[in-house]
Short mmCIF file of C-alpha atoms in Angstrom, two decimals:
data_model
loop_
_atom_site.label_atom_id
_atom_site.label_comp_id
_atom_site.label_asym_id
_atom_site.label_seq_id
_atom_site.Cartn_x
_atom_site.Cartn_y
_atom_site.Cartn_z
CA UNK A 1499 5.85 6.80 29.44
CA UNK A 1500 3.83 4.01 30.58
CA UNK A 1501 3.33 3.33 34.44
CA UNK A 1502 5.89 0.35 34.40
CA UNK A 1503 8.56 2.66 32.79
CA UNK A 1504 12.25 2.39 35.50
CA UNK A 1505 10.89 -1.15 37.06
CA UNK A 1506 13.40 -3.64 36.84
CA UNK A 1507 13.55 -7.39 38.12
CA UNK A 1508 16.99 -7.70 40.83
CA UNK A 1509 18.46 -11.77 41.36
CA UNK A 1510 15.68 -12.35 44.45
CA UNK A 1511 12.66 -11.20 42.07
CA UNK A 1512 12.25 -7.96 44.19
CA UNK A 1513 11.43 -4.46 42.82
CA UNK A 1514 14.09 -2.43 42.28
CA UNK A 1515 13.18 0.84 40.69
CA UNK A 1516 15.19 2.43 38.33
CA UNK A 1517 14.70 5.96 36.88
CA UNK A 1518 15.50 5.69 32.65
CA UNK A 1519 16.75 9.22 32.38
CA UNK A 1520 18.65 8.40 29.78
CA UNK A 1521 15.70 7.22 27.39
CA UNK A 1522 14.18 10.67 27.23
CA UNK A 1523 17.51 12.69 27.38
CA UNK A 1524 19.98 10.70 24.96
CA UNK A 1525 18.32 8.41 22.83
CA UNK A 1526 15.35 10.33 21.15
CA UNK A 1527 17.15 13.43 20.74
CA UNK A 1528 19.72 11.39 18.77
CA UNK A 1529 16.98 9.67 16.69
CA UNK A 1530 15.16 13.31 16.17
CA UNK A 1531 17.88 14.74 14.55
CA UNK A 1532 18.09 12.58 11.81
CA UNK A 1533 14.46 12.22 9.98
CA UNK A 1534 13.76 10.16 7.28
CA UNK A 1535 12.81 12.64 4.24
CA UNK A 1536 9.27 12.00 3.17
CA UNK A 1537 10.33 13.31 -0.60
CA UNK A 1538 13.04 10.62 -0.61
CA UNK A 1539 13.11 7.27 -3.12
CA UNK A 1540 13.53 4.25 -0.84
CA UNK A 1541 15.43 1.15 -3.37
CA UNK A 1542 14.55 -2.67 -3.37
CA UNK A 1543 17.10 -3.60 -5.32
CA UNK A 1544 20.28 -1.86 -6.30
CA UNK A 1545 19.69 0.39 -9.70
CA UNK A 1546 21.26 3.00 -11.34
CA UNK A 1547 19.40 5.75 -13.20
CA UNK A 1548 22.22 6.01 -15.70
CA UNK A 1549 21.36 2.65 -17.32
CA UNK A 1550 17.59 3.56 -17.73
CA UNK A 1551 17.15 4.89 -21.18
CA UNK A 1552 13.20 4.79 -21.07
CA UNK A 1553 10.86 5.58 -18.66
CA UNK A 1554 7.13 4.41 -18.67
CA UNK A 1555 4.05 5.63 -16.69
CA UNK A 1556 1.03 4.13 -15.66
CA UNK A 1557 -1.98 7.40 -15.04
CA UNK A 1558 -4.19 7.42 -12.47
CA UNK A 1559 -2.27 7.64 -9.32
CA UNK A 1560 1.10 7.92 -11.05
CA UNK A 1561 1.07 10.96 -13.75
CA UNK A 1562 -2.38 12.24 -12.03
CA UNK A 1563 -3.11 12.75 -8.55
CA UNK A 1564 -6.90 13.11 -7.65
CA UNK A 1565 -9.02 14.74 -4.81
CA UNK A 1566 -10.72 13.39 -1.37
CA UNK A 1567 -14.01 14.26 -3.99
CA UNK A 1568 -13.35 10.98 -6.20
CA UNK A 1569 -13.58 8.33 -3.81
CA UNK A 1570 -16.82 10.08 -2.48
CA UNK A 1571 -18.65 10.03 -5.95
CA UNK A 1572 -17.37 6.28 -6.31
CA UNK A 1573 -18.24 5.34 -3.31
CA UNK A 1574 -21.91 7.27 -4.10
CA UNK A 1575 -22.33 5.87 -7.75
CA UNK A 1576 -22.10 1.99 -6.63
CA UNK A 1577 -24.14 2.96 -4.00
CA UNK A 1578 -26.58 3.54 -6.34
CA UNK A 1579 -26.38 0.66 -8.35
CA UNK A 1580 -26.86 -1.53 -5.71
CA UNK A 1581 -29.48 -0.06 -4.88
CA UNK A 1582 -30.95 0.76 -8.48
CA UNK A 1583 -29.41 -2.25 -10.44
CA UNK A 1584 -29.34 -4.87 -7.73
CA UNK A 1585 -32.81 -3.73 -6.00
CA UNK A 1586 -30.56 -3.63 -2.59
CA UNK A 1587 -32.61 -1.83 0.16
CA UNK A 1588 -32.71 1.71 -0.28
CA UNK A 1589 -31.80 2.28 3.57
CA UNK A 1590 -27.98 2.12 2.77
CA UNK A 1591 -27.92 5.29 1.61
CA UNK A 1592 -27.65 6.71 5.27
CA UNK A 1593 -24.10 5.22 5.09
CA UNK A 1594 -22.19 7.95 3.84
CA UNK A 1595 -18.53 7.22 2.99
CA UNK A 1596 -15.53 7.29 5.05
CA UNK A 1597 -12.13 8.19 4.02
CA UNK A 1598 -10.88 7.15 7.39
CA UNK A 1599 -11.84 3.77 7.61
CA UNK A 1600 -9.98 1.31 5.26
CA UNK A 1601 -6.22 1.57 3.88
CA UNK A 1602 -4.99 -0.13 1.28
CA UNK A 1603 -3.41 -3.98 1.29
CA UNK A 1604 -6.32 -5.15 3.24
CA UNK A 1605 -7.70 -8.82 2.74
CA UNK A 1606 -11.48 -9.87 2.56
CA UNK A 1607 -12.55 -12.75 3.33
CA UNK A 1608 -15.32 -13.44 0.61
CA UNK A 1609 -17.16 -16.30 2.32
CA UNK A 1610 -17.12 -14.82 6.04
CA UNK A 1611 -17.75 -11.44 4.78
CA UNK A 1612 -14.45 -9.89 6.93
CA UNK A 1613 -12.27 -7.28 6.28
CA UNK A 1614 -8.81 -7.79 7.93
CA UNK A 1615 -4.93 -6.92 7.77
CA UNK A 1616 -2.55 -9.98 7.08
CA UNK A 1617 1.29 -10.12 7.60
CA UNK A 1618 3.63 -11.10 5.00
CA UNK A 1619 3.78 -14.52 7.14
CA UNK A 1620 0.09 -15.04 5.92
CA UNK A 1621 -0.88 -14.38 9.84
CA UNK A 1622 -4.12 -12.34 10.42
CA UNK A 1623 -3.19 -8.96 12.94
CA UNK A 1624 -5.17 -9.45 15.69
CA UNK A 1625 -7.52 -6.48 16.27
CA UNK A 1626 -8.00 -5.39 12.79
CA UNK A 1627 -10.54 -8.19 11.66
CA UNK A 1628 -13.59 -6.64 11.44
CA UNK A 1629 -17.65 -7.97 10.17
CA UNK A 1630 -19.10 -4.86 9.08
CA UNK A 1631 -17.78 -1.60 10.52
CA UNK A 1632 -17.78 -3.60 14.04
CA UNK A 1633 -14.36 -5.41 15.33
CA UNK A 1634 -14.34 -9.22 15.71
CA UNK A 1635 -13.06 -10.39 19.28
CA UNK A 1636 -10.14 -12.01 18.93
CA UNK A 1637 -11.45 -15.02 20.58
CA UNK A 1638 -13.95 -15.14 17.59
CA UNK A 1639 -11.51 -15.11 14.99
CA UNK A 1640 -9.14 -17.53 16.39
CA UNK A 1641 -11.96 -20.13 16.53
CA UNK A 1642 -12.74 -19.44 13.00
CA UNK A 1643 -9.31 -20.04 11.68
CA UNK A 1644 -7.98 -22.33 13.81
CA UNK A 1645 -5.84 -20.02 15.21
CA UNK A 1646 -4.96 -16.46 13.07
CA UNK A 1647 -2.92 -18.19 10.12
CA UNK A 1648 -4.55 -18.31 6.58
CA UNK A 1649 -3.45 -21.45 4.29
CA UNK A 1650 -1.70 -20.82 1.22
CA UNK A 1651 -4.74 -21.97 -0.65
CA UNK A 1652 -6.70 -19.34 0.58
CA UNK A 1653 -4.98 -16.52 0.07
CA UNK A 1654 -5.50 -14.62 -3.06
CA UNK A 1655 -4.31 -15.72 -6.58
CA UNK A 1656 -0.73 -14.09 -7.94
CA UNK A 1657 -3.01 -10.88 -9.11
CA UNK A 1658 -4.80 -10.85 -5.41
CA UNK A 1659 -7.87 -12.16 -6.89
CA UNK A 1660 -10.47 -14.60 -5.06
CA UNK A 1661 -10.66 -17.02 -7.46
CA UNK A 1662 -10.38 -21.20 -8.25
CA UNK A 1663 -10.74 -21.88 -4.83
CA UNK A 1664 -9.01 -19.19 -3.25
CA UNK A 1665 -11.41 -17.54 -0.34
CA UNK A 1666 -9.17 -14.06 0.22
CA UNK A 1667 -9.47 -11.02 -2.52
CA UNK A 1668 -6.49 -8.65 -1.35
CA UNK A 1669 -7.43 -4.99 -2.35
CA UNK A 1670 -4.32 -3.11 -3.79
CA UNK A 1671 -5.25 -0.42 -6.08
CA UNK A 1672 -6.20 3.14 -4.90
CA UNK A 1673 -9.56 2.62 -6.10
CA UNK A 1674 -10.50 0.48 -4.10
CA UNK A 1675 -11.02 2.36 -0.88
CA UNK A 1676 -14.62 3.24 -2.08
CA UNK A 1677 -14.99 -0.52 -2.50
CA UNK A 1678 -13.94 -1.97 0.92
CA UNK A 1679 -16.15 0.95 2.71
CA UNK A 1680 -19.07 -0.31 0.84
CA UNK A 1681 -18.58 -3.93 1.41
CA UNK A 1682 -18.40 -2.68 5.42
CA UNK A 1683 -21.32 0.17 5.60
CA UNK A 1684 -24.23 -3.30 3.20
CA UNK A 1685 -22.41 -5.71 4.93
CA UNK A 1686 -23.37 -3.47 9.06
CA UNK A 1687 -26.95 -2.90 7.56
CA UNK A 1688 -28.01 -6.41 6.71
CA UNK A 1689 -26.15 -7.54 10.29
CA UNK A 1690 -28.24 -4.59 12.29
CA UNK A 1691 -30.74 -5.60 10.80
CA UNK A 1692 -31.24 -9.25 11.05
CA UNK A 1693 -31.57 -9.56 7.25
CA UNK A 1694 -30.29 -13.38 6.06
CA UNK A 1695 -27.98 -13.03 3.17
CA UNK A 1696 -25.18 -14.82 1.02
CA UNK A 1697 -22.02 -12.60 1.51
CA UNK A 1698 -20.74 -14.30 -2.08
CA UNK A 1699 -23.38 -12.81 -3.62
CA UNK A 1700 -23.44 -9.57 -1.44
CA UNK A 1701 -19.69 -9.58 -2.44
CA UNK A 1702 -19.82 -9.75 -6.56
CA UNK A 1703 -22.76 -7.41 -6.24
CA UNK A 1704 -20.63 -4.93 -4.83
CA UNK A 1705 -17.41 -5.44 -6.84
CA UNK A 1706 -19.87 -5.51 -10.00
CA UNK A 1707 -20.97 -1.99 -9.07
CA UNK A 1708 -17.50 -0.31 -7.82
CA UNK A 1709 -16.84 -2.16 -11.57
CA UNK A 1710 -19.42 -0.24 -13.58
CA UNK A 1711 -18.97 3.06 -12.37
CA UNK A 1712 -15.73 2.90 -13.95
CA UNK A 1713 -16.61 0.32 -17.45
CA UNK A 1714 -20.35 2.44 -17.93
CA UNK A 1715 -18.05 5.87 -17.61
CA UNK A 1716 -19.48 7.37 -14.86
CA UNK A 1717 -16.48 8.40 -12.85
CA UNK A 1718 -15.34 9.59 -15.96
CA UNK A 1719 -18.17 11.71 -16.98
CA UNK A 1720 -17.89 13.00 -13.52
CA UNK A 1721 -14.14 14.20 -13.58
CA UNK A 1722 -14.38 15.66 -17.13
CA UNK A 1723 -17.28 17.68 -16.46
CA UNK A 1724 -15.16 19.13 -13.12
CA UNK A 1725 -11.42 18.96 -13.44
CA UNK A 1726 -10.64 21.27 -11.26
CA UNK A 1727 -12.37 19.55 -8.36
CA UNK A 1728 -11.07 16.04 -8.78
CA UNK A 1729 -7.69 16.88 -9.78
CA UNK A 1730 -5.26 17.39 -8.10
CA UNK A 1731 -3.66 19.98 -10.03
CA UNK A 1732 0.79 19.39 -9.87
CA UNK A 1733 3.06 21.40 -12.21
CA UNK A 1734 5.58 18.99 -10.83
CA UNK A 1735 4.13 16.21 -12.87
CA UNK A 1736 5.29 18.53 -16.25
CA UNK A 1737 9.00 19.62 -14.52
CA UNK A 1738 9.48 15.74 -14.34
CA UNK A 1739 8.58 15.31 -17.51
CA UNK A 1740 10.46 17.81 -19.07
CA UNK A 1741 13.50 16.78 -16.89
CA UNK A 1742 13.58 13.45 -18.68
CA UNK A 1743 13.68 14.60 -21.88
CA UNK A 1744 15.88 17.65 -21.80
CA UNK A 1745 18.36 14.65 -20.96
CA UNK A 1746 17.37 12.78 -23.80
CA UNK A 1747 15.25 9.94 -21.91
CA UNK A 1748 12.10 8.57 -24.21
CA UNK A 1749 8.73 7.99 -22.30
CA UNK A 1750 5.87 6.01 -23.39
CA UNK A 1751 2.32 6.14 -21.23
CA UNK A 1752 -0.06 2.45 -20.69
CA UNK A 1753 -3.07 2.92 -19.31
CA UNK A 1754 -6.28 1.46 -18.76
CA UNK A 1755 -8.02 4.55 -18.89
CA UNK A 1756 -10.21 5.82 -22.08
CA UNK A 1757 -7.98 8.23 -24.82
CA UNK A 1758 -10.49 11.45 -24.40
CA UNK A 1759 -10.26 10.98 -20.22
CA UNK A 1760 -6.60 10.84 -20.60
CA UNK A 1761 -6.51 13.82 -23.28
CA UNK A 1762 -7.71 16.14 -20.35
CA UNK A 1763 -6.33 15.17 -17.77
CA UNK A 1764 -2.75 15.20 -19.31
CA UNK A 1765 -3.90 18.76 -21.18
CA UNK A 1766 -4.43 19.89 -17.75
CA UNK A 1767 -1.91 19.23 -15.52
CA UNK A 1768 0.65 18.91 -18.32
CA UNK A 1769 -0.70 21.55 -21.02
CA UNK A 1770 -1.56 21.22 -24.67
CA UNK A 1771 1.30 19.76 -26.37
CA UNK A 1772 1.43 17.08 -23.60
CA UNK A 1773 2.13 14.24 -26.45
CA UNK A 1774 5.42 15.79 -27.57
CA UNK A 1775 6.30 14.96 -24.08
CA UNK A 1776 5.51 10.54 -24.69
CA UNK A 1777 6.85 8.40 -27.71
CA UNK A 1778 3.99 6.13 -27.23
CA UNK A 1779 0.78 6.36 -25.90
CA UNK A 1780 -1.62 3.39 -25.00
CA UNK A 1781 -4.52 3.78 -23.57
CA UNK A 1782 -7.57 0.71 -22.71
CA UNK A 1783 -4.05 -1.38 -22.37
CA UNK A 1784 -6.24 -3.61 -19.95
CA UNK A 1785 -3.54 -4.52 -17.73
CA UNK A 1786 -1.67 -6.97 -16.21
CA UNK A 1787 -3.76 -8.92 -20.02
CA UNK A 1788 -1.48 -7.05 -21.46
CA UNK A 1789 2.11 -7.97 -20.49
CA UNK A 1790 0.97 -11.64 -20.99
CA UNK A 1791 -1.87 -11.83 -24.32
CA UNK A 1792 0.53 -12.06 -27.26
CA UNK A 1793 -2.86 -11.72 -29.50
CA UNK A 1794 -4.69 -8.51 -29.44
CA UNK A 1795 -3.47 -5.99 -31.51
CA UNK A 1796 -2.73 -2.40 -31.49
CA UNK A 1797 -5.45 0.05 -32.81
CA UNK A 1798 -4.55 3.50 -33.63
CA UNK A 1799 -7.55 6.15 -32.23
CA UNK A 1800 -7.89 9.16 -33.98
CA UNK A 1801 -8.45 12.62 -32.94
CA UNK A 1802 -12.87 11.77 -32.63
CA UNK A 1803 -11.56 9.35 -30.46
CA UNK A 1804 -12.86 6.79 -33.21
CA UNK A 1805 -11.01 3.26 -34.06
CA UNK A 1806 -9.44 2.55 -37.00
CA UNK A 1807 -8.60 -0.51 -38.76
CA UNK A 1808 -4.98 -0.20 -40.18
CA UNK A 1809 -2.38 -2.39 -39.65
CA UNK A 1810 0.08 -0.77 -36.91
CA UNK A 1811 3.34 -1.02 -38.45
CA UNK A 1812 5.11 1.39 -36.16
CA UNK A 1813 3.77 3.68 -33.34
CA UNK A 1814 4.29 6.69 -34.02
CA UNK A 1815 5.05 9.67 -31.80
CA UNK A 1816 2.11 11.72 -31.03
CA UNK A 1817 -0.26 9.87 -31.59
CA UNK A 1818 -2.12 7.34 -29.64
CA UNK A 1819 -3.32 3.66 -29.58
CA UNK A 1820 -5.48 1.27 -28.13
CA UNK A 1821 -5.29 -2.49 -27.09
CA UNK A 1822 -2.39 -4.54 -27.83
CA UNK A 1823 0.10 -6.64 -26.47
CA UNK A 1824 3.33 -5.99 -25.16
CA UNK A 1825 5.35 -8.28 -27.00
CA UNK A 1826 4.19 -6.57 -30.27
CA UNK A 1827 5.09 -3.30 -27.75
CA UNK A 1828 8.85 -4.57 -27.99
CA UNK A 1829 8.89 -5.96 -31.62
CA UNK A 1830 8.00 -2.04 -32.87
CA UNK A 1831 9.76 -0.17 -30.69
CA UNK A 1832 13.03 -2.85 -30.50
CA UNK A 1833 13.14 -1.07 -26.49
CA UNK A 1834 15.04 -4.04 -24.28
CA UNK A 1835 14.28 -5.22 -20.65
CA UNK A 1836 16.43 -3.33 -18.08
CA UNK A 1837 16.98 -0.21 -20.10
CA UNK A 1838 12.95 0.44 -18.88
CA UNK A 1839 11.72 1.95 -15.90
CA UNK A 1840 7.93 1.50 -15.42
CA UNK A 1841 6.35 3.15 -13.03
CA UNK A 1842 2.44 2.33 -11.47
CA UNK A 1843 0.69 2.62 -8.47
CA UNK A 1844 -0.64 -0.72 -8.38
CA UNK A 1845 1.65 -3.56 -7.27
CA UNK A 1846 0.29 -6.44 -9.13
CA UNK A 1847 -1.47 -5.18 -12.50
CA UNK A 1848 1.58 -2.65 -13.17
CA UNK A 1849 4.39 -3.80 -11.45
CA UNK A 1850 4.71 -7.45 -11.68
CA UNK A 1851 4.82 -9.35 -14.87
CA UNK A 1852 6.86 -6.70 -15.80
CA UNK A 1853 9.75 -7.51 -13.17
CA UNK A 1854 9.41 -11.13 -12.87
CA UNK A 1855 8.35 -12.19 -16.51
CA UNK A 1856 10.10 -9.14 -19.03
CA UNK A 1857 12.98 -7.84 -16.49
CA UNK A 1858 11.94 -4.11 -16.81
CA UNK A 1859 13.31 -2.36 -13.80
CA UNK A 1860 9.86 -1.19 -11.62
CA UNK A 1861 9.24 2.17 -9.89
CA UNK A 1862 6.34 1.89 -7.61
CA UNK A 1863 4.58 5.37 -6.64
CA UNK A 1864 2.80 4.62 -2.81
CA UNK A 1865 1.09 8.01 -2.20
CA UNK A 1866 0.67 6.55 1.49
CA UNK A 1867 3.88 6.79 2.14
CA UNK A 1868 4.84 10.38 2.66
CA UNK A 1869 1.88 10.71 5.49
CA UNK A 1870 3.14 8.00 7.49
CA UNK A 1871 6.94 9.08 7.71
CA UNK A 1872 5.56 12.34 8.78
CA UNK A 1873 3.72 10.69 11.27
CA UNK A 1874 6.94 8.35 11.63
CA UNK A 1875 9.13 11.79 12.50
CA UNK A 1876 7.22 12.96 14.99
CA UNK A 1877 8.75 13.26 19.10
CA UNK A 1878 5.92 11.51 19.88
CA UNK A 1879 5.79 8.47 17.57
CA UNK A 1880 9.63 7.99 18.38
CA UNK A 1881 8.48 8.16 22.20
CA UNK A 1882 6.61 5.70 21.80
CA UNK A 1883 7.99 3.15 19.46
CA UNK A 1884 11.74 3.45 21.67
CA UNK A 1885 9.67 2.31 24.89
CA UNK A 1886 8.07 -0.46 22.65
CA UNK A 1887 10.98 -1.64 21.89
CA UNK A 1888 13.04 -1.07 25.30
CA UNK A 1889 9.69 -2.94 26.93
CA UNK A 1890 10.11 -6.02 24.21
CA UNK A 1891 13.91 -6.13 25.72
CA UNK A 1892 12.32 -6.24 28.67
CA UNK A 1893 10.15 -9.12 28.34
CA UNK A 1894 13.10 -11.18 26.57
CA UNK A 1895 15.50 -10.67 29.27
CA UNK A 1896 13.30 -10.97 32.55
CA UNK A 1897 11.04 -13.83 31.17
CA UNK A 1898 13.80 -16.27 32.69
CA UNK A 1899 12.10 -15.73 35.90
CA UNK A 1900 9.07 -18.27 36.95
CA UNK A 1901 8.26 -16.94 40.65
CA UNK A 1902 4.83 -15.69 41.35
CA UNK A 1903 6.36 -11.54 42.18
CA UNK A 1904 8.48 -12.09 38.33
CA UNK A 1905 5.38 -13.50 36.69
CA UNK A 1906 3.33 -11.20 37.69
CA UNK A 1907 5.42 -7.79 37.14
CA UNK A 1908 6.21 -9.84 32.91
CA UNK A 1909 2.17 -9.83 32.64
CA UNK A 1910 2.13 -6.27 33.28
CA UNK A 1911 4.26 -5.03 31.10
CA UNK A 1912 2.56 -7.41 28.32
CA UNK A 1913 -0.51 -5.67 29.59
CA UNK A 1914 1.52 -2.59 28.60
CA UNK A 1915 2.93 -3.15 25.48
CA UNK A 1916 -0.54 -4.61 23.86
CA UNK A 1917 -1.63 -0.88 24.87
CA UNK A 1918 1.32 0.83 23.15
CA UNK A 1919 0.53 -1.70 20.12
CA UNK A 1920 -2.55 -0.17 19.85
CA UNK A 1921 -1.15 3.33 20.58
CA UNK A 1922 1.18 2.65 17.98
CA UNK A 1923 -1.31 1.95 15.57
CA UNK A 1924 -4.13 4.45 15.98
CA UNK A 1925 -0.96 6.86 14.82
CA UNK A 1926 -1.97 5.47 11.32
CA UNK A 1927 -5.45 4.29 10.87
CA UNK A 1928 -7.88 3.69 14.23
CA UNK A 1929 -9.11 0.49 12.66
CA UNK A 1930 -5.91 -0.75 10.85
CA UNK A 1931 -2.80 0.70 11.84
CA UNK A 1932 0.22 1.42 9.33
CA UNK A 1933 0.08 0.49 5.18
CA UNK A 1934 3.48 -1.43 5.94
CA UNK A 1935 3.99 -3.39 8.91
CA UNK A 1936 1.21 -4.92 11.42
CA UNK A 1937 2.19 -5.47 14.97
CA UNK A 1938 5.48 -7.11 14.64
CA UNK A 1939 6.07 -8.46 11.05
CA UNK A 1940 5.52 -6.46 7.38
CA UNK A 1941 2.74 -6.07 6.18
CA UNK A 1942 1.30 -8.56 3.54
CA UNK A 1943 1.49 -5.55 1.33
CA UNK A 1944 5.07 -4.38 2.00
CA UNK A 1945 5.70 -8.06 1.07
CA UNK A 1946 4.77 -7.60 -2.50
CA UNK A 1947 6.50 -3.92 -2.76
CA UNK A 1948 9.46 -5.67 -1.93
CA UNK A 1949 9.22 -8.13 -4.41
CA UNK A 1950 7.63 -6.60 -7.51
CA UNK A 1951 8.96 -2.85 -7.34
CA UNK A 1952 13.16 -2.09 -7.45
CA UNK A 1953 12.53 1.42 -6.18
CA UNK A 1954 9.24 3.01 -4.25
CA UNK A 1955 7.92 6.44 -3.52
CA UNK A 1956 5.14 8.65 -2.55
CA UNK A 1957 4.91 10.37 -6.18
CA UNK A 1958 6.74 10.98 -9.15
CA UNK A 1959 7.78 14.93 -8.26
CA UNK A 1960 10.45 12.55 -5.40
CA UNK A 1961 12.57 12.18 -9.12
CA UNK A 1962 13.44 16.22 -9.29
CA UNK A 1963 15.47 15.69 -5.95
CA UNK A 1964 18.09 13.32 -7.77
CA UNK A 1965 20.28 13.82 -11.09
CA UNK A 1966 19.57 10.99 -13.92
CA UNK A 1967 22.71 9.00 -13.34
CA UNK A 1968 21.75 8.33 -9.47
CA UNK A 1969 22.59 5.53 -7.96
CA UNK A 1970 20.28 3.61 -5.46
CA UNK A 1971 21.89 1.68 -3.52
CA UNK A 1972 19.08 -0.49 -0.59
CA UNK A 1973 20.06 -0.41 2.76
CA UNK A 1974 21.46 -3.42 3.70
CA UNK A 1975 19.24 -4.50 6.53
CA UNK A 1976 21.05 -6.77 9.41
CA UNK A 1977 19.58 -10.36 9.09
CA UNK A 1978 18.53 -11.84 12.64
CA UNK A 1979 21.42 -13.91 12.99
CA UNK A 1980 23.98 -11.38 11.67
CA UNK A 1981 23.80 -8.76 14.80
CA UNK A 1982 23.38 -9.09 18.55
CA UNK A 1983 19.25 -8.32 18.86
CA UNK A 1984 18.06 -5.21 19.93
CA UNK A 1985 17.61 -5.97 23.39
CA UNK A 1986 21.17 -7.34 23.68
CA UNK A 1987 21.83 -3.31 22.63
CA UNK A 1988 20.67 -1.68 25.19
CA UNK A 1989 23.10 -3.56 27.26
CA UNK A 1990 25.81 -2.37 26.11
CA UNK A 1991 25.07 0.41 23.58
CA UNK A 1992 24.52 4.14 24.79
CA UNK A 1993 21.44 3.53 26.44
CA UNK A 1994 22.18 1.17 29.24
CA UNK A 1995 19.89 -1.12 31.38
CA UNK A 1996 21.69 -2.51 34.38
CA UNK A 1997 20.63 -5.90 34.05
CA UNK A 1998 20.72 -9.36 36.65
CA UNK A 1999 24.13 -8.72 37.18
CA UNK A 2000 24.77 -5.94 37.66
CA UNK A 2001 21.43 -4.75 39.95
CA UNK A 2002 23.54 -5.77 43.43
CA UNK A 2003 25.13 -2.00 42.33
CA UNK A 2004 22.17 -0.17 42.13
CA UNK A 2005 20.22 -0.03 45.61
#
């Protein structure tokens, strides 16, 4: 594990070679015997399911999952709109959708046309800043931002949007993956062909084109015409709903998608009787406005999809309602606060207002979680991370040595640490790494996930592994001042690294 493995400094500053056999023989196997379960539910906040009487769900990427073909469809349709309606060069068609380019949670600097990953402290992760399809050198990033920190006033607003002076847009929706890729590809075309353009106009045109794929019904019609191609059929969705129904739980659906689209999708994944499982169904809710706007009334949608004008006095089971608002919803149902658990994939528009303003319990559906945990469970990843932590501990302990020989070795260790960090990033995504972590900090995405979701999981099917009375207890994560640092534990734990005081005996 690295060409400097086994080298440490003694009192005189000379090198002494030590072979850390215990590194591979003891530490890694012990970690491998206690791997994470990709189908587990993870808790940010203590919560007992025995307190939950009502379960609510978003539709897209919560009740229903889509195949890889959908993002290609969205990308191609938006690209065609750019060409046909916004008069962009037809040559951008040569850029096909790359499903491995972007990850969720990235920020986009609207004025500089840069896509990047930002950590929980507003610091840009160097090496993950892209102009078009090319990485921007660290020195250029530091020069542009006068370091790598993005001030609060430049960050996106509460819902991740770049508005009211905010220059950053955060992409939190799974549907935004094609949008990030299209932005990068069009930027790449203009840059490669030396075409002068205004980044703000490009951003707005791409945003409008992606929006129109939804608003004009392009995506909905394509999915309805070939459901088996675009929807990942999973009988576990019905199993989850049936389990909750069997235990007497009330259930409701609040989605921004249209009624005919939801109807066909739910019939496919749950069955013709899907409405029997839900006490309330609300479509085209316009979240997050649904959670804040008290003025919009509910309207009933009949079997033909026509809106009725009747005043709604009660939300009836088996019916579909459109628009409305949460305050009227609570008034008509009588449901309250901590008895409700709502699941969604969009941390801002689905979960934030519910937990901050209304006291609901929230569950985030993070499909990427399952694949990331599987990577984290591989022996190669565990070996790499264990040695990376060990190397960091060595740097921390040996930095007190200022002589030239010592500094030379410390520089070599720093170089190796940087290379290993890049290797770790490549385990997940070659451009941006893990959805949840930068080199040393949680991502901004994880910061918001931790704040707005009581629990999070890869899919609703994870609920099948828990009974309806299970209590989720968050792990007590030690604060920095509560336990010795990781590198200190290296000196006293099972895996001992002989440091200065022990060097005299190792000769």
